[in-house]
Structures are given as C-alpha cells and as structure tokens.
Short mmCIF file of N, CA and C in Angstrom, two decimals:
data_model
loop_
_atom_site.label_atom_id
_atom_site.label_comp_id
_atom_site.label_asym_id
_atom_site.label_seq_id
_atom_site.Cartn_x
_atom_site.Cartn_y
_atom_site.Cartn_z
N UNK A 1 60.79 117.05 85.62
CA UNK A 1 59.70 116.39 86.32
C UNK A 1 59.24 115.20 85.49
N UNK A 2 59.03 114.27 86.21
CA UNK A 2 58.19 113.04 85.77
C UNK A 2 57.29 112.38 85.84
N UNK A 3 56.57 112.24 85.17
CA UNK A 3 55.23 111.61 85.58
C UNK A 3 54.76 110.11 85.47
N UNK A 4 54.50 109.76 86.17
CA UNK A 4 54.44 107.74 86.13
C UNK A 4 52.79 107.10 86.33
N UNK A 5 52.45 107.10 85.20
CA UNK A 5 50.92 106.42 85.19
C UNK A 5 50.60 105.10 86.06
N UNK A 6 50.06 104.93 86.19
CA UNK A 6 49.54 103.04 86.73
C UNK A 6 47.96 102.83 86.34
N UNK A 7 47.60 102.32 86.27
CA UNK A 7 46.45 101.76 86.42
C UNK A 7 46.01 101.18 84.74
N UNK A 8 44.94 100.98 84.54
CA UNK A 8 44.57 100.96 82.93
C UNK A 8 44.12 99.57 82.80
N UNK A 9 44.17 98.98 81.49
CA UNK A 9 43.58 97.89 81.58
C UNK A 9 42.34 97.40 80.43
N UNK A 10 41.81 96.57 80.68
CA UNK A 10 40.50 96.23 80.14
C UNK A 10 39.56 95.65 80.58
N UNK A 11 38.02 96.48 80.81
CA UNK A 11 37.13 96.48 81.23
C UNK A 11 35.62 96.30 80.89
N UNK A 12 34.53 95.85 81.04
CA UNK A 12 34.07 95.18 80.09
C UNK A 12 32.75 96.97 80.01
N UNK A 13 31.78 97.28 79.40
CA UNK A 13 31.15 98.11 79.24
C UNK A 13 30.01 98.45 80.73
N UNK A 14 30.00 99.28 81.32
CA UNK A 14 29.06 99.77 82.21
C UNK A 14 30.44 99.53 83.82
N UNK A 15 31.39 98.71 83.48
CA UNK A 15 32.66 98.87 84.69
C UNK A 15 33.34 100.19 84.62
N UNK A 16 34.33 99.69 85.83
CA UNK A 16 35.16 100.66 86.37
C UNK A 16 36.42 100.33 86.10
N UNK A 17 37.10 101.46 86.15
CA UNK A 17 39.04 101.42 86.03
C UNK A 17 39.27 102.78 87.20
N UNK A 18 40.48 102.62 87.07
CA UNK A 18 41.01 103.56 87.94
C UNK A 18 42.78 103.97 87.46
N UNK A 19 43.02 105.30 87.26
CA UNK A 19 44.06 105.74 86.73
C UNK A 19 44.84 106.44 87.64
N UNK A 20 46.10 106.48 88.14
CA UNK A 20 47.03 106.77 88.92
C UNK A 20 48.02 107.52 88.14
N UNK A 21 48.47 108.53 88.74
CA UNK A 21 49.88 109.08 88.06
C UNK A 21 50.30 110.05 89.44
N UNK A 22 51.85 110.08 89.34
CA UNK A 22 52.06 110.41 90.52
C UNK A 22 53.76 111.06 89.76
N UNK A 23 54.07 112.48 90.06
CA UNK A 23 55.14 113.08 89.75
C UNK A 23 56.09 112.97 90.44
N UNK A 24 57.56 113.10 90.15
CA UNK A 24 58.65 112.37 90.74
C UNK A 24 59.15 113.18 91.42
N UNK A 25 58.37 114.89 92.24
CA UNK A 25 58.76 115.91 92.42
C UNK A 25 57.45 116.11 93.50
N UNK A 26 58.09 116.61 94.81
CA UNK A 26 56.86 117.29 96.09
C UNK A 26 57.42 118.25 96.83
N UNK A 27 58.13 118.91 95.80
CA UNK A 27 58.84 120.21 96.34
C UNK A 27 57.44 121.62 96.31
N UNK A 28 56.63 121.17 95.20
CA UNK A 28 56.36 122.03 94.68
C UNK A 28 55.10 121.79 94.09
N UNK A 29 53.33 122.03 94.16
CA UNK A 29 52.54 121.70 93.58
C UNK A 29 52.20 121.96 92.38
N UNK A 30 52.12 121.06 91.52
CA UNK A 30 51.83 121.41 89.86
C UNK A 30 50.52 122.22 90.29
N UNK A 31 50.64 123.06 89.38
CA UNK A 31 49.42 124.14 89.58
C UNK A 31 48.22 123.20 88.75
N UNK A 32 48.34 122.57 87.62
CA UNK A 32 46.94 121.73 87.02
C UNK A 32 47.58 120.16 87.01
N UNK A 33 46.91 119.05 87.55
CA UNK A 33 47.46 117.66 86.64
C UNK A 33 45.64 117.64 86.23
N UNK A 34 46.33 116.26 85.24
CA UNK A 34 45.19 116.13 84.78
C UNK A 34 45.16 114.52 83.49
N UNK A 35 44.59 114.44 82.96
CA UNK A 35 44.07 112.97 81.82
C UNK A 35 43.71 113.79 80.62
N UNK A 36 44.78 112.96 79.71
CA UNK A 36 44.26 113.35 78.29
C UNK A 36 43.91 111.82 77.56
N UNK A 37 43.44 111.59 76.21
CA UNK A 37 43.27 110.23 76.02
C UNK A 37 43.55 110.60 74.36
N UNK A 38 43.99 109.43 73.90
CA UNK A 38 43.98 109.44 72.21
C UNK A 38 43.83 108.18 71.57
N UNK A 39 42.96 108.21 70.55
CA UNK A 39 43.02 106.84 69.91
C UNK A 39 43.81 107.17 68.47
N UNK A 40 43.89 106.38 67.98
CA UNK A 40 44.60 106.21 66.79
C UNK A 40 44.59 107.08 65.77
N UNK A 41 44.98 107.94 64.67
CA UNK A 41 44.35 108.66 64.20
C UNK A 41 44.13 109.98 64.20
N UNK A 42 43.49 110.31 65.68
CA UNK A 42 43.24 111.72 66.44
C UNK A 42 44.31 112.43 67.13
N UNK A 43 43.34 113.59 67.48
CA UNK A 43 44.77 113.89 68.64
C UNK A 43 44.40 113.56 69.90
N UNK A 44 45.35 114.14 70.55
CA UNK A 44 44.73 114.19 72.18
C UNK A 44 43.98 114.82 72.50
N UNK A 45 43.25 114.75 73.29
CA UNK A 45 42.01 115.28 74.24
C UNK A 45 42.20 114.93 75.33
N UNK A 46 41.95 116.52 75.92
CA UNK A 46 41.63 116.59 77.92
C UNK A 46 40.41 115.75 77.67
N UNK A 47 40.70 114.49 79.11
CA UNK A 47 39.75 114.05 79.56
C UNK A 47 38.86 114.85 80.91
N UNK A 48 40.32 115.24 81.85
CA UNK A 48 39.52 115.85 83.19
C UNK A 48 41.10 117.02 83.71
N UNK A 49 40.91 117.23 84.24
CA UNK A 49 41.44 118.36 84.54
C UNK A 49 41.31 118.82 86.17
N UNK A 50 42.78 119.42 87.15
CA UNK A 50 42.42 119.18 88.42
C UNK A 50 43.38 120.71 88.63
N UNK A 51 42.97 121.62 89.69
CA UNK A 51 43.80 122.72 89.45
C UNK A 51 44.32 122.02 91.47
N UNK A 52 45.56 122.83 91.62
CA UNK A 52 46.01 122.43 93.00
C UNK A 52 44.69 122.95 94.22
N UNK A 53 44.07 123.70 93.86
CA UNK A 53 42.93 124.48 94.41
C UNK A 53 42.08 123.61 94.46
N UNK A 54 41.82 122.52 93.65
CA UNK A 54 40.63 121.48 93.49
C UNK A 54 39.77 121.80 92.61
N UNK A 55 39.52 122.92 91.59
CA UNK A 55 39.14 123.01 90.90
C UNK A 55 38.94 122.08 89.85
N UNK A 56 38.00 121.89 89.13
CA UNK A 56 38.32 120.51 87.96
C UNK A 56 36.94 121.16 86.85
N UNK A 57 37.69 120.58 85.77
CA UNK A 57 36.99 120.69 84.43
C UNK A 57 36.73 119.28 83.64
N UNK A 58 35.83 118.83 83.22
CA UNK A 58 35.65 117.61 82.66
C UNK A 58 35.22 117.60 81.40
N UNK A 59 35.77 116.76 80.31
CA UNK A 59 35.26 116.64 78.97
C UNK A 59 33.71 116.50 79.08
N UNK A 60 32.34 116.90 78.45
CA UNK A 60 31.48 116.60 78.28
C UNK A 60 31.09 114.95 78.05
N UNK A 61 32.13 114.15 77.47
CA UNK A 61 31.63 113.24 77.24
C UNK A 61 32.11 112.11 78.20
N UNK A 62 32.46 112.85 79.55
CA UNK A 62 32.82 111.85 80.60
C UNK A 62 32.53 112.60 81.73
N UNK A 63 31.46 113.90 81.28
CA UNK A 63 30.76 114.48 83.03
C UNK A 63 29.93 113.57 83.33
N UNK A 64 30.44 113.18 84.64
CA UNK A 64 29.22 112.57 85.46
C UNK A 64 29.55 110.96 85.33
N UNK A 65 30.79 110.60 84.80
CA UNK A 65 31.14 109.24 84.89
C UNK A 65 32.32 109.29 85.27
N UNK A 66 33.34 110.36 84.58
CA UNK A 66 34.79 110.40 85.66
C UNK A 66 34.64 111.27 86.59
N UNK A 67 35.52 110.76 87.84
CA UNK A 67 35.48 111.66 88.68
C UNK A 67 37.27 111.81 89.00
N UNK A 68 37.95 113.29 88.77
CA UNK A 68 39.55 113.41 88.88
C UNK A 68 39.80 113.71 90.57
N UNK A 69 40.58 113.34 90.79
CA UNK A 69 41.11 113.59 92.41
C UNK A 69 42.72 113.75 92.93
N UNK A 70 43.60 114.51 93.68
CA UNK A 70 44.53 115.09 93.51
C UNK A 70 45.06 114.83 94.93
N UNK A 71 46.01 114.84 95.33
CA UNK A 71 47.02 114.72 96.62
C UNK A 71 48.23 115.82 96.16
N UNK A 72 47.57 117.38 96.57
CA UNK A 72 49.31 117.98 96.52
C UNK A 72 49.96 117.77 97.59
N UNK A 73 49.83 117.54 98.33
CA UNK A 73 51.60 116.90 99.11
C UNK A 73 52.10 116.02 98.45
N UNK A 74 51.63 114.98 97.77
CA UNK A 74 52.42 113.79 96.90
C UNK A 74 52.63 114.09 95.44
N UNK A 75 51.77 115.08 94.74
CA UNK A 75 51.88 115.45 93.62
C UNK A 75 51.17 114.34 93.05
N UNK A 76 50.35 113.55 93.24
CA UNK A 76 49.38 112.52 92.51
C UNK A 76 48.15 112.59 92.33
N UNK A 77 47.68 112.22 91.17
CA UNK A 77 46.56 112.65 90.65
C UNK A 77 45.96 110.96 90.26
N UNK A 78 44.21 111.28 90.37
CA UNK A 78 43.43 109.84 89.88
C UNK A 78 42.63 110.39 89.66
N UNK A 79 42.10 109.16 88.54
CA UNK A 79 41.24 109.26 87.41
C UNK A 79 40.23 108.13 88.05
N UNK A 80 38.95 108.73 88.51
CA UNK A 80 38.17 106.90 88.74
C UNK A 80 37.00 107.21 87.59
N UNK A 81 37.28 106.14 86.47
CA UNK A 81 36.05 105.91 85.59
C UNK A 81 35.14 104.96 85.88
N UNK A 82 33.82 105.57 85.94
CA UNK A 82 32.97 104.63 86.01
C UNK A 82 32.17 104.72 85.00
N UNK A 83 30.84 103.35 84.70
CA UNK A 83 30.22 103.61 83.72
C UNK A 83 30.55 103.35 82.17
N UNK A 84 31.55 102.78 82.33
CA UNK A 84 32.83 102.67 80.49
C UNK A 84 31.69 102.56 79.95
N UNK A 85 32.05 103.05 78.65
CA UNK A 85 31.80 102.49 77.51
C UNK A 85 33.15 102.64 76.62
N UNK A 86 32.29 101.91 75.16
CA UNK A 86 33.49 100.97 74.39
C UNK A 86 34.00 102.29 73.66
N UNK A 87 33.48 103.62 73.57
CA UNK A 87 34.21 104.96 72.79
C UNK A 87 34.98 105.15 73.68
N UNK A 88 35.24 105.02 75.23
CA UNK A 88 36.25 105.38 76.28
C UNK A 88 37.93 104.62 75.81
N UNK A 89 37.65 103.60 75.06
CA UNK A 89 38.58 102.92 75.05
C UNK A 89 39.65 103.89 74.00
N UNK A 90 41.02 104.06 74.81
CA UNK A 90 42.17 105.20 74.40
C UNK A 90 43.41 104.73 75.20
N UNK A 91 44.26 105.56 74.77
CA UNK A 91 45.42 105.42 75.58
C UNK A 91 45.44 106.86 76.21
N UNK A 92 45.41 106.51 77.59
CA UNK A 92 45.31 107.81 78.27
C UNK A 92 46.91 108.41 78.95
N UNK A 93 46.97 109.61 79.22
CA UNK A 93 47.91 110.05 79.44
C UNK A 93 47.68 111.27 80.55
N UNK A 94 48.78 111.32 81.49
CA UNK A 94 48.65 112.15 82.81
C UNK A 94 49.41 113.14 82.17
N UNK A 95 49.17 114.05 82.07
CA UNK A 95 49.53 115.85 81.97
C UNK A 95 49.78 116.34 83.61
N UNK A 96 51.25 117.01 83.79
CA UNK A 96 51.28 118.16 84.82
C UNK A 96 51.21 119.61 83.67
N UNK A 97 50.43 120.79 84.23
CA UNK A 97 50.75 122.14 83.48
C UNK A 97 51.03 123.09 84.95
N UNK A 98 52.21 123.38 84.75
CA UNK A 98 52.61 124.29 85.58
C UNK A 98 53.44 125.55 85.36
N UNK A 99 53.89 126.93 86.09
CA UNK A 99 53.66 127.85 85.48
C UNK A 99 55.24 128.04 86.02
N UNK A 100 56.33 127.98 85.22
CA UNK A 100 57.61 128.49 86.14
C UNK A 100 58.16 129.82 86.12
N UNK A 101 58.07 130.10 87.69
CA UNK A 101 58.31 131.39 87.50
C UNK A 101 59.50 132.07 87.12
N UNK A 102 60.68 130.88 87.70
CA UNK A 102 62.15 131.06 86.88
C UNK A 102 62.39 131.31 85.68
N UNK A 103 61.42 130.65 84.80
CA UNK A 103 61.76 130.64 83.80
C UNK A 103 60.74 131.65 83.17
N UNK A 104 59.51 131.90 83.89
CA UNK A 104 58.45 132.64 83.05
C UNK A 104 57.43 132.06 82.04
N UNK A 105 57.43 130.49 82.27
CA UNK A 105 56.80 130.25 81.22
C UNK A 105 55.87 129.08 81.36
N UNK A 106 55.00 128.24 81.16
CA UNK A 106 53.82 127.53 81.34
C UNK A 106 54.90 125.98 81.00
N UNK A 107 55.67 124.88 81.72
CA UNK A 107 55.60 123.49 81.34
C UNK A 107 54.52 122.91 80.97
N UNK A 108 54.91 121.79 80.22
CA UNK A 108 53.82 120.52 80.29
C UNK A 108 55.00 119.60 80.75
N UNK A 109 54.26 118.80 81.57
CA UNK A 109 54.75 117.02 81.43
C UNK A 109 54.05 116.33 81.33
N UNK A 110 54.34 115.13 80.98
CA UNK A 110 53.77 113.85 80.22
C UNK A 110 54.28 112.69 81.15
N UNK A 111 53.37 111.62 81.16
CA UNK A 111 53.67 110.35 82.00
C UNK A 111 53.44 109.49 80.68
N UNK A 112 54.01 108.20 80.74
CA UNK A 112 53.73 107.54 79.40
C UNK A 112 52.52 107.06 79.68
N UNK A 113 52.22 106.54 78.14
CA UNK A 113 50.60 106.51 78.29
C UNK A 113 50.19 104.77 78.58
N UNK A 114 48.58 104.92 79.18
CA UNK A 114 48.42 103.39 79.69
C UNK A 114 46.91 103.39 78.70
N UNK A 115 47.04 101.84 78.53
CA UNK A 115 46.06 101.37 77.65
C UNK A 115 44.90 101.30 78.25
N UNK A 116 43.74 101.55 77.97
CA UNK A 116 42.25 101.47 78.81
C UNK A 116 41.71 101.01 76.89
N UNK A 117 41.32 99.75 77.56
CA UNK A 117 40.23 98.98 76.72
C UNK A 117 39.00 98.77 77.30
N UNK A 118 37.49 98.90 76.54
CA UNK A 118 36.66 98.96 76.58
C UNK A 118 35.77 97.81 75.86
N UNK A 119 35.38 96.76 76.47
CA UNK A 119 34.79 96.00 75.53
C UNK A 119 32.90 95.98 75.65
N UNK A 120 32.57 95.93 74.83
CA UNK A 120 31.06 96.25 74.69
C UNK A 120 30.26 94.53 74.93
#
C-alpha cells in the first residue's frame, strides 16, 4: 500500500493549509489513517487520527484548530488546519494503521512527507 500526500506549503500565522493523502488501494478500508508531524531533531508525533468508523483523536496542541476527515470508499484522508501558528511548522506525514488478518498483524504505511511552514 501507498500513500501519496498533497497539500502543504507556507502559510503566514493565524491561516489555513489543507493536507491530502490518498492510498493507492480501495479494496479495503484502512482501519485508522491519520497525520503525524516532525521537526528536526524530534521524533514524530500523531497530529490527528481518523478510525474508518469516524472516530478521531487529536494532539492537544491542535484540538480545536485541526479538523481530520476521511473518504473510505477512496481510502483518503484530510487534514484542514486552521489557526497556524509558527510551532505548527513540521514536515507532516500521512500514516495508514491497519490490522491484517492474513498475516495477523497491525501494518503501518507512510506517504512521503510534505513541508508545512509557518511564518509568524
């Protein structure tokens, strides 16, 4: 499975972006997609989190400014940030976690990551 980001960019502080990722597979709904982000240095961190159910979990430090949204028939997932600020600025990355039952065991996939700059 593959995952293909779009969106990203640079935005000035109190704007919006919008993050796209969309899996190369609609046989089958990833049971979670979701946004992780990393800056330099750190590791990754879940930004938001989307279960096929619609369920969603959000980092504390982006409740109430991201909002995650999901299409399982297409297997695509979005990220709409609003509100930036200049700590948002990361390279974010689309996560599928899904559970195979063939195999018995929990995947990850990864979409490559897109730049989100934040300028204050």
């Amino acid at each position: 499975v593959q995952l293909q980001a779009s969106g990203g960019g640079l935005a000035q502080a109190g704007g919006s972006l919008t993050l796209s990722c969309a899996a190369s597979i609609t046989s089958f709904s990833i049971n979670y997609m979701g946004w992780y982000r990393q800056v330099p240095g750190k590791e990754r961190d879940l930004v938001a989190r989307i279960t096929s159910g619609g369920a969603t979990n959000y980092a504390d430090s982006v409740q109430g400014r991201f909002i995650i949204s999901r299409d399982n028939a297409k297997n695509t997932v979005s990220l709409q940030m609003n509100s930036l600020k200049p700590e948002d600025t990361a390279v974010y990355y689309c996560n599928g976690h899904h559970f195979s039952s063939a195999a018995n065991r929990w995947d990850d996939y990864w979409g490559q990551g897109t730049l989100v700059t934040v300028s204050s």
